[in-house]
Short mmCIF file of C-alpha atoms and ligand atoms in Angstrom, two decimals:
data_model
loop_
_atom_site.label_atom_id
_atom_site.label_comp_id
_atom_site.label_asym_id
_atom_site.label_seq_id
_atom_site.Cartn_x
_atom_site.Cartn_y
_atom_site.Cartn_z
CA UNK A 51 14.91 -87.93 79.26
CA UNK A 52 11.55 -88.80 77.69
CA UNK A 53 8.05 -87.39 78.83
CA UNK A 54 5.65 -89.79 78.19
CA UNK A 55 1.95 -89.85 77.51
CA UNK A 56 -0.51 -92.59 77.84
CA UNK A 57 -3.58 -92.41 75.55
CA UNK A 58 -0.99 -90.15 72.95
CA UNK A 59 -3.54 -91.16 70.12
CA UNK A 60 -6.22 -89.44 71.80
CA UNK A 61 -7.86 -86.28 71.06
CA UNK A 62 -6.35 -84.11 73.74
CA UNK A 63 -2.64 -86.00 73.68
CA UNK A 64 -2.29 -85.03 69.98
CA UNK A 65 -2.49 -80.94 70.83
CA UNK A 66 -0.21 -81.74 74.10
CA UNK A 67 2.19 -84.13 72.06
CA UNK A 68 2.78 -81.25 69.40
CA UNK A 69 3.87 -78.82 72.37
CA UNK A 70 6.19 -80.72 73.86
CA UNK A 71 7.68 -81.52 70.89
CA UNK A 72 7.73 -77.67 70.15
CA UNK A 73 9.14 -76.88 73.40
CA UNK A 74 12.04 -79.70 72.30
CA UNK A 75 11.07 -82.46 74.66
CA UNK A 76 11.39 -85.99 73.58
CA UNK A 77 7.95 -87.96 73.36
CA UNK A 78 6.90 -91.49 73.57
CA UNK A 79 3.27 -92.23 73.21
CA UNK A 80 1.51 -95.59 74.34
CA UNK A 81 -1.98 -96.04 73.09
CA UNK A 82 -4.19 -99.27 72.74
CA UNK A 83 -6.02 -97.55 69.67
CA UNK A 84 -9.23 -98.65 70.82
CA UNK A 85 -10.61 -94.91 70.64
CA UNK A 86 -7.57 -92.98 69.56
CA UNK A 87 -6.51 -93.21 65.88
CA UNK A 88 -3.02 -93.75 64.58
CA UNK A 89 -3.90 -91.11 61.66
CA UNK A 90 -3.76 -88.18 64.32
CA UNK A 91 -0.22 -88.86 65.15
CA UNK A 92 1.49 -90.26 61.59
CA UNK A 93 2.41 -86.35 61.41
CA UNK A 94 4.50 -86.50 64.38
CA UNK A 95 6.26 -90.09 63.48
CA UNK A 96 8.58 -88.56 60.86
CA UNK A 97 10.11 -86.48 64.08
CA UNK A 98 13.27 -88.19 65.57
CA UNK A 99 12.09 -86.88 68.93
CA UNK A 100 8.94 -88.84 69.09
CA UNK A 101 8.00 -92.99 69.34
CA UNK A 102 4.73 -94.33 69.54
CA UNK A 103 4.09 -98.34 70.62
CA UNK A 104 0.46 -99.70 70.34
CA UNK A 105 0.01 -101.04 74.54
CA UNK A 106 -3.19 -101.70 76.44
CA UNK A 107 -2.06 -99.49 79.94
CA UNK A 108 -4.86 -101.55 81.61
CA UNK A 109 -2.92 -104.72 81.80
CA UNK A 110 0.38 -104.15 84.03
CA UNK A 111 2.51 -106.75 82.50
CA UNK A 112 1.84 -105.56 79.21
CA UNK A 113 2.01 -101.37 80.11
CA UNK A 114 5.52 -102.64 81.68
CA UNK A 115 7.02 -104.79 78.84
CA UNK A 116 5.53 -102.05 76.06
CA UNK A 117 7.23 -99.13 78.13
CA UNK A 118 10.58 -100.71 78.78
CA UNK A 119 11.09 -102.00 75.15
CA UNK A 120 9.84 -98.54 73.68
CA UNK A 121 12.64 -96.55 75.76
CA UNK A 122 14.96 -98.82 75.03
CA UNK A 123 17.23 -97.96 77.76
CA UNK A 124 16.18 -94.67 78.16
CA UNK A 125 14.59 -92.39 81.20
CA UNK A 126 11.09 -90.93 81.59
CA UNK A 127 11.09 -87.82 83.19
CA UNK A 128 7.36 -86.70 82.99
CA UNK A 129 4.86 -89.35 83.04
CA UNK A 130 1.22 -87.30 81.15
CA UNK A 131 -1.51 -90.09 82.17
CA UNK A 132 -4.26 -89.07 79.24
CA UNK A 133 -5.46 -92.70 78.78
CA UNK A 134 -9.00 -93.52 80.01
CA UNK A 135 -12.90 -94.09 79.16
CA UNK A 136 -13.83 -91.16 77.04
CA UNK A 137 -17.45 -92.65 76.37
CA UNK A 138 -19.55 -91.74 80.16
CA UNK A 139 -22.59 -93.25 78.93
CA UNK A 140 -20.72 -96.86 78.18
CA UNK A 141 -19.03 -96.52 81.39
CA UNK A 142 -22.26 -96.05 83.04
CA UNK A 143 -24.08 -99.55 81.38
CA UNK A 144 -21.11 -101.27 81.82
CA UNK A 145 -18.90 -100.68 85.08
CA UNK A 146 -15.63 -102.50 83.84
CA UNK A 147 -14.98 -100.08 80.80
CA UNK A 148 -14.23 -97.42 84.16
CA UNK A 149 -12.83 -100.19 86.56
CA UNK A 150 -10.06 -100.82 83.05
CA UNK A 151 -9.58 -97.90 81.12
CA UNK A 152 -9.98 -95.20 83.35
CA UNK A 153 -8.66 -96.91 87.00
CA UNK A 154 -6.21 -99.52 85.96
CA UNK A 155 -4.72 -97.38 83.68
CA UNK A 156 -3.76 -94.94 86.70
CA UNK A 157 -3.16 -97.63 89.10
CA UNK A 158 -0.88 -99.15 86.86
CA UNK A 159 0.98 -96.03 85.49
CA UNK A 160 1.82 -95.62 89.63
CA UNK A 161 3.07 -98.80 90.07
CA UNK A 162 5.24 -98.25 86.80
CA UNK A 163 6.73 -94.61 88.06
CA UNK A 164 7.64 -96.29 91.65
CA UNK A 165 9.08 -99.31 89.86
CA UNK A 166 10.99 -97.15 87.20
CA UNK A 167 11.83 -94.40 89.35
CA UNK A 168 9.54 -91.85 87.49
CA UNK A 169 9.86 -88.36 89.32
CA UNK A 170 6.38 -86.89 87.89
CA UNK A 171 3.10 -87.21 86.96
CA UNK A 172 0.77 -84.92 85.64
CA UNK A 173 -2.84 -86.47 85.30
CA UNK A 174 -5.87 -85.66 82.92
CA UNK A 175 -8.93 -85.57 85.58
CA UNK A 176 -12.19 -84.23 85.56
CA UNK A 177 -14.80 -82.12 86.57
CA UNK A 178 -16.85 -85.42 86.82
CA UNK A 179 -15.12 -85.95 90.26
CA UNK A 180 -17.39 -83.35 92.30
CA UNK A 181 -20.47 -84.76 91.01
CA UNK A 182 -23.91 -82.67 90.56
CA UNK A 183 -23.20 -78.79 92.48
CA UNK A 184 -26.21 -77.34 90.72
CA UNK A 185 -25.64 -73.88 90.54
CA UNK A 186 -23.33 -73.51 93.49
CA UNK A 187 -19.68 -72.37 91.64
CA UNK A 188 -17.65 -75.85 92.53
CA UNK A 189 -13.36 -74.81 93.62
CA UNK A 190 -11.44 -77.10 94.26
CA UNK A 191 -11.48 -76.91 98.24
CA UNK A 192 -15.69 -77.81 97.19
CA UNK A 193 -16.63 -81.17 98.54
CA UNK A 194 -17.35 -83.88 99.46
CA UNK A 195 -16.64 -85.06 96.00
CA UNK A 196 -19.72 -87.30 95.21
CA UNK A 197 -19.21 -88.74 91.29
CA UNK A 198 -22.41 -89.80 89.37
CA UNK A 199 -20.93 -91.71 86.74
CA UNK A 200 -18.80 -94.24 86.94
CA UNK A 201 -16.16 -92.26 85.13
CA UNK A 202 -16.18 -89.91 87.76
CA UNK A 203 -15.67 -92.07 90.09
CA UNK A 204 -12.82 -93.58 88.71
CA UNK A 205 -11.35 -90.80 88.06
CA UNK A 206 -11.94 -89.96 91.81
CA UNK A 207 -9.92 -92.89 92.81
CA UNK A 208 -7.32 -92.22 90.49
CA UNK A 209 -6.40 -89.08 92.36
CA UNK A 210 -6.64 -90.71 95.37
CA UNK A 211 -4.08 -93.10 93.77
CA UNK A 212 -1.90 -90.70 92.80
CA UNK A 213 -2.18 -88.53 96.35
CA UNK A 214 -0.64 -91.47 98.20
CA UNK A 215 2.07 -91.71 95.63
CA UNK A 216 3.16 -88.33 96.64
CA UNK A 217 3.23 -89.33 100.24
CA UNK A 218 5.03 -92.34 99.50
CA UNK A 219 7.55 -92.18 96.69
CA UNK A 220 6.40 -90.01 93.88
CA UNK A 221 8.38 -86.59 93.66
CA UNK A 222 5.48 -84.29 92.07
CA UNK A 223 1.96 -84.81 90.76
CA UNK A 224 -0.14 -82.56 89.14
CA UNK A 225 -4.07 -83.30 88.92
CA UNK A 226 -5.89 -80.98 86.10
CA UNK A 227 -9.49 -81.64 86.49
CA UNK A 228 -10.72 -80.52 83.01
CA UNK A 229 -14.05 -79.32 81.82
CA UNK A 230 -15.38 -79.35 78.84
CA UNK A 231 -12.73 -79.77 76.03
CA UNK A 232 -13.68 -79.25 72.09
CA UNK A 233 -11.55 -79.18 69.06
CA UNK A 234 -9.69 -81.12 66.93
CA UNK A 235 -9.21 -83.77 65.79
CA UNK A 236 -12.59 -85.05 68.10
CA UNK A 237 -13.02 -88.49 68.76
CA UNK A 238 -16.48 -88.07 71.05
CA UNK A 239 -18.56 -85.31 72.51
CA UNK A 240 -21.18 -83.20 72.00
CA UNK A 241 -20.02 -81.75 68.54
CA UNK A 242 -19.21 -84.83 67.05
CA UNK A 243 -22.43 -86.46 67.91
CA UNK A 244 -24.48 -83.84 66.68
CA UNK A 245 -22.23 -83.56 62.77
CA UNK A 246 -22.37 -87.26 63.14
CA UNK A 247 -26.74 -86.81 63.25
CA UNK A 248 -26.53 -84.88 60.64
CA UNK A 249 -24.20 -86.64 58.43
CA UNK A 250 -26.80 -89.34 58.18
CA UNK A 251 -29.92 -87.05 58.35
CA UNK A 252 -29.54 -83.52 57.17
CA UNK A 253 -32.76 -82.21 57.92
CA UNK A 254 -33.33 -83.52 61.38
CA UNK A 255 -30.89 -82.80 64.33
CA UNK A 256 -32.28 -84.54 67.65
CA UNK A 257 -30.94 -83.76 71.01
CA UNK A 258 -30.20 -85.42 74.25
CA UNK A 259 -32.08 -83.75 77.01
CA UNK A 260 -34.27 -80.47 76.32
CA UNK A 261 -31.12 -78.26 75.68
CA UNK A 262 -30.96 -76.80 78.82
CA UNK A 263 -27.59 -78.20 79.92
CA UNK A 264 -25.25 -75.33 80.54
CA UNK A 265 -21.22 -76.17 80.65
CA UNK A 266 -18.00 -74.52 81.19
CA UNK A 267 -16.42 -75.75 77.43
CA UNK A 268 -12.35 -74.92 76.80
CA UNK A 269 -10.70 -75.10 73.41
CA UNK A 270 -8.17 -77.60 73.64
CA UNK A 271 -5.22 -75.18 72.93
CA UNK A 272 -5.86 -73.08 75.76
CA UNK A 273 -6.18 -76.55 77.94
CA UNK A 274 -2.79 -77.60 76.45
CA UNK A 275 -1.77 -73.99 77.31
CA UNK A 276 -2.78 -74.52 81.35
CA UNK A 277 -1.84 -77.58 81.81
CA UNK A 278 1.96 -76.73 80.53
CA UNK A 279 1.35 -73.49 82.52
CA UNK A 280 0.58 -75.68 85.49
CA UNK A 281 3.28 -77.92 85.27
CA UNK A 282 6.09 -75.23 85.28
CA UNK A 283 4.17 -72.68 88.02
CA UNK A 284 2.69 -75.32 90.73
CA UNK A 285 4.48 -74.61 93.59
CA UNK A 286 3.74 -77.76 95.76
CA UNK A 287 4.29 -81.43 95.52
CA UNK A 288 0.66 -82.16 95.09
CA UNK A 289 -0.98 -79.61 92.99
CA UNK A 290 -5.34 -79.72 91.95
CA UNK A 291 -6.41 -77.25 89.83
CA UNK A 292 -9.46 -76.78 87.71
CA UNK A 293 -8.81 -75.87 84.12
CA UNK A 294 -11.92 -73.68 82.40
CA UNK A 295 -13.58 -70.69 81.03
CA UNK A 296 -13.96 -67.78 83.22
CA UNK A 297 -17.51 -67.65 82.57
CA UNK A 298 -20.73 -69.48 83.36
CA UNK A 299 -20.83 -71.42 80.61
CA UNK A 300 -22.89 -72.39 77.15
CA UNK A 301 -26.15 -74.60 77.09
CA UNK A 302 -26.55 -77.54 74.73
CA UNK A 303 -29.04 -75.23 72.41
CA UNK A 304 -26.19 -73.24 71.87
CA UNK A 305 -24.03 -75.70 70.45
CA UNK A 306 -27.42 -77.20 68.30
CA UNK A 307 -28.04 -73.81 66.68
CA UNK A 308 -24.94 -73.24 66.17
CA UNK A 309 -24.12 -77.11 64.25
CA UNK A 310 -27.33 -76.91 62.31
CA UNK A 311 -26.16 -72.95 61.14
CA UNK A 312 -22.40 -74.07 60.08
CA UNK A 313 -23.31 -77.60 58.96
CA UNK A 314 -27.37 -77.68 58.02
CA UNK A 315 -28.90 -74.38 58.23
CA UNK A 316 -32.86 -75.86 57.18
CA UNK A 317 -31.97 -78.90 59.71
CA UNK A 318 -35.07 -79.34 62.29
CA UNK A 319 -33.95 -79.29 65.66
CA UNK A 320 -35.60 -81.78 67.61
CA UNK A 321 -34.94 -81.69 72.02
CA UNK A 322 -35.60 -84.45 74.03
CA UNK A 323 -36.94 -84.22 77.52
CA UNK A 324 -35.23 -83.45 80.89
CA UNK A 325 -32.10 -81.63 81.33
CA UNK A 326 -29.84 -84.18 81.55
CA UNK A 327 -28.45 -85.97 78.12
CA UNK A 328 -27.83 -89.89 79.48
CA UNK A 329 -27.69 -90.79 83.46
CA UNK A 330 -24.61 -89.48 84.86
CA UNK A 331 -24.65 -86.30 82.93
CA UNK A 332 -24.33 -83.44 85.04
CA UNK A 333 -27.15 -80.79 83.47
CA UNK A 334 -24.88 -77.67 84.80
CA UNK A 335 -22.07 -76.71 86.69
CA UNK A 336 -20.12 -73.63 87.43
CA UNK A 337 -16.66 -73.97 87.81
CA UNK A 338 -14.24 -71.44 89.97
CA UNK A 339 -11.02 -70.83 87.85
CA UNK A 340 -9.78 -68.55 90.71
CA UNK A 341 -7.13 -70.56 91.89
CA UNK A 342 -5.42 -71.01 88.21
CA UNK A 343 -6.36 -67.17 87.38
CA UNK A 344 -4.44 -66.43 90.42
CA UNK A 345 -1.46 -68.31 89.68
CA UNK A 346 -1.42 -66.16 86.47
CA UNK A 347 -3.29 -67.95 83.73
CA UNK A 348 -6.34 -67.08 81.69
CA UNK A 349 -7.66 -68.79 78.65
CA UNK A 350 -8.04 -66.66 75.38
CA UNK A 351 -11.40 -67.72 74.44
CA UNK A 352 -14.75 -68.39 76.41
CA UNK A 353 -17.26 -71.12 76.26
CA UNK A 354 -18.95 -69.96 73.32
CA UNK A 355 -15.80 -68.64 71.36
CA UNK A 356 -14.19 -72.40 72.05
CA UNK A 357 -17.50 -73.73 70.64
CA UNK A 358 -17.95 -71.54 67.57
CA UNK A 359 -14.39 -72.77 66.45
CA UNK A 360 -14.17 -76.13 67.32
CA UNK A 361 -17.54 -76.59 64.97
CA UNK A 362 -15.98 -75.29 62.46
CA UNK A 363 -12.84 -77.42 62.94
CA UNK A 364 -14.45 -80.92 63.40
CA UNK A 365 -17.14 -79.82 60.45
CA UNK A 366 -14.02 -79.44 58.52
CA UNK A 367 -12.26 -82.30 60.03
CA UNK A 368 -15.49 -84.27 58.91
CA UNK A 369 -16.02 -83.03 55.77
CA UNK A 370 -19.20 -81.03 56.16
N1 NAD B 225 -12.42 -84.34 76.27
C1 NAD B 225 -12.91 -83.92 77.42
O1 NAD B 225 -13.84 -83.11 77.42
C2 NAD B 225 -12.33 -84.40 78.74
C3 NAD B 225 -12.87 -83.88 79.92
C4 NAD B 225 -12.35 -84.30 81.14
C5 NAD B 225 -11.30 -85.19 81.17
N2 NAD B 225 -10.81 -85.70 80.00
C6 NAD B 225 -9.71 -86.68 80.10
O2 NAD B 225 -8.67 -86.31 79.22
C7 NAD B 225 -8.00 -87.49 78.75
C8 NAD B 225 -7.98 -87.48 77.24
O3 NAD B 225 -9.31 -87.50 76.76
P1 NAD B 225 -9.71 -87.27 75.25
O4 NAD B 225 -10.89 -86.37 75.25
O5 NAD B 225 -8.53 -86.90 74.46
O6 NAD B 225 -10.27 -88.71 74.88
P2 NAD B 225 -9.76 -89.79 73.80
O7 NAD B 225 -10.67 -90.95 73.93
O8 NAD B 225 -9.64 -89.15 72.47
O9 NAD B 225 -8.31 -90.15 74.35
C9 NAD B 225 -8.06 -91.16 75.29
C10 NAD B 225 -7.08 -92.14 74.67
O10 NAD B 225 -6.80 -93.17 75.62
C11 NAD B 225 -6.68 -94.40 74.92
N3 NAD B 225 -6.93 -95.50 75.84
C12 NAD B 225 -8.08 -95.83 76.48
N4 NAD B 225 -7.91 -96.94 77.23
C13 NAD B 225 -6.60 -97.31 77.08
C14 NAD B 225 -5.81 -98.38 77.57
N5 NAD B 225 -6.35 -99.32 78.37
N6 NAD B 225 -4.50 -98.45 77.19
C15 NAD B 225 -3.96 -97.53 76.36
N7 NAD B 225 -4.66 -96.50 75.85
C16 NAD B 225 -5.97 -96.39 76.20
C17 NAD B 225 -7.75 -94.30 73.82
O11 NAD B 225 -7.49 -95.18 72.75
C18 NAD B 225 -7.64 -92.83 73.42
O12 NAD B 225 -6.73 -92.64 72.36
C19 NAD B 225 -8.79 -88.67 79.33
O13 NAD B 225 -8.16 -89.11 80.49
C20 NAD B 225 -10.12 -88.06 79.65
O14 NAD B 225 -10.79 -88.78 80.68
C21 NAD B 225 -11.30 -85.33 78.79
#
């Protein structure tokens, strides 16, 4: 039996690929490449237990045909949909990077699991779903759910998707709505924008928005850690759960001061106005972790612990 992942090229597939392998699964990752790197996964190609085919998910015929010919006879037991849109702000100028990479992609991995008689999915959501809360700590009974980005709302729909496949055929789903999520090896964010500024101009680091942004952030190993937690303790068919940091969170002038200390300690920091980085971003939310605490998981480091290593890692991963 193989547990797949979709998007296994990606940032946050390469930490869960690595666990299941660790935990002995067999793995077979699709990925189009278009924002994942091959690089980030030529470790795990030397394993027997692991295949990777290069597949655009978007396009059914082409998600089916790659799939099939990959397993080669074989059974998928655990379909982990991590494919989608990572960039929000090119979702937001253009609404058909969303409609494809972050919709079809879901749509199309439920048609696959009814069609191939996959049991399980667990999905990679978001806190973009609820939309702008302010300051009012968002659960996951919160609602209505009212997305403002397009990613968001695809993302939205997605679960939806995947909600009726439980009614209909599918035998479990789990939906992780993530925060945050910073490490290695980063292929976007916050982090690897600001390096990025500074890679090209050491002594000026500007900012989106005036710095005032304050997020939940989660290393990735702790969000590999719930989501594996998650998909051995859920105890329904259908099962939502915010992944974070149990505290409030750690605003963007945080995360400057602490890039322009590791990676360009004379750097002048320069903020932009407003507290929101590009339309669509939400300036701050609060997110309830009860529901996962009380199902007996807590992650080992907090917003600003996650954030002081993954700098570190992606300077290092960047060679600053
Ligand atoms: N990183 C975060 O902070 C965060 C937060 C919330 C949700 N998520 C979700 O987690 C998942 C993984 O995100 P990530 O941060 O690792 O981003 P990522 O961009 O590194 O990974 C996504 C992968 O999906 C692939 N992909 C995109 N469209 C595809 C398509 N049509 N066919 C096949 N592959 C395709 C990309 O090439 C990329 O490798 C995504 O679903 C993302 O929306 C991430």
């Amino acid at each position: 039996l193989v547990h797949l992942v979709t998007g296994g090229a990606g940032f946050i597939a390469v930490t869960l690929i690595k666990k299941l392998l660790e935990k002995g699964h067999t793995v077979l990752a699709l990925d189009n490449l278009t924002r994942g790197n091959i690089a980030y996964i030529e470790p795990f190609l030397k394993n027997p237990s692991f295949t990777f085919a290069k597949v655009d998910c978007a396009d059914l015929p082409t998600f089916r045909t790659g799939l099939l010919s990959a397993l080669n006879g074989r059974r998928v037991s655990d379909l982990w949909h991590m494919a989608a849109n990572s960039d929000i702000p090119a979702g937001g100028a253009d609404a058909n990077v969303d409609l494809r990479d972050t919709f079809m992609t879901s749509f199309n991995a439920v048609v696959l699991m009814n069609e191939q008689r996959i049991p399980t999915i667990h999905f990679a959501s978001s806190s973009a779903v609820y939309g702008d809360f302010g300051r009012t700590e968002i659960a996951e009974t919160s609602g209505p759910c009212t997305p403002i980005s397009n990613y968001g709302a695809m993302k939205l729909a997605s679960e939806a998707q995947i909600s009726a496949a439980v009614e209909l055929f599918a035998v479990r789903a789990n939906i992780f709505r993530f925060p945050n999520v910073v490490g290695v090896p980063a292929t976007h964010g916050v982090i690897f924008d600001l390096l990025n500024k500074l890679k090209k101009d050491p002594s000026i680091l500007p900012v989106l928005g005036d710095g005032t942004q304050q997020k939940s952030y989660l290393h990735v190993s702790d969000l590999v850690d719930a989501m594996l937690f998650i998909a051995e303790h859920g105890q329904n068919k259908l099962n939502i759960f915010n992944i974070g940091a149990t505290d409030v969170g750690a605003t963007v002038r945080f995360i400057a001061e602490t890039v322009k200390a590791t990676a360009s300690p004379t750097a002048h920091i320069q903020y932009g106005v407003g507290d929101k980085g590009w339309p669509g971003d939400v300036p701050r939310f609060r997110y309830s972790v009860k529901k996962l605490t009380d199902l007996g998981w807590s992650p080992r480091m907090n917003s600003e612990q996650a954030l002081r290593l993954a700098i570190k890692e992606i300077a290092a991963q960047m060679g600053m």
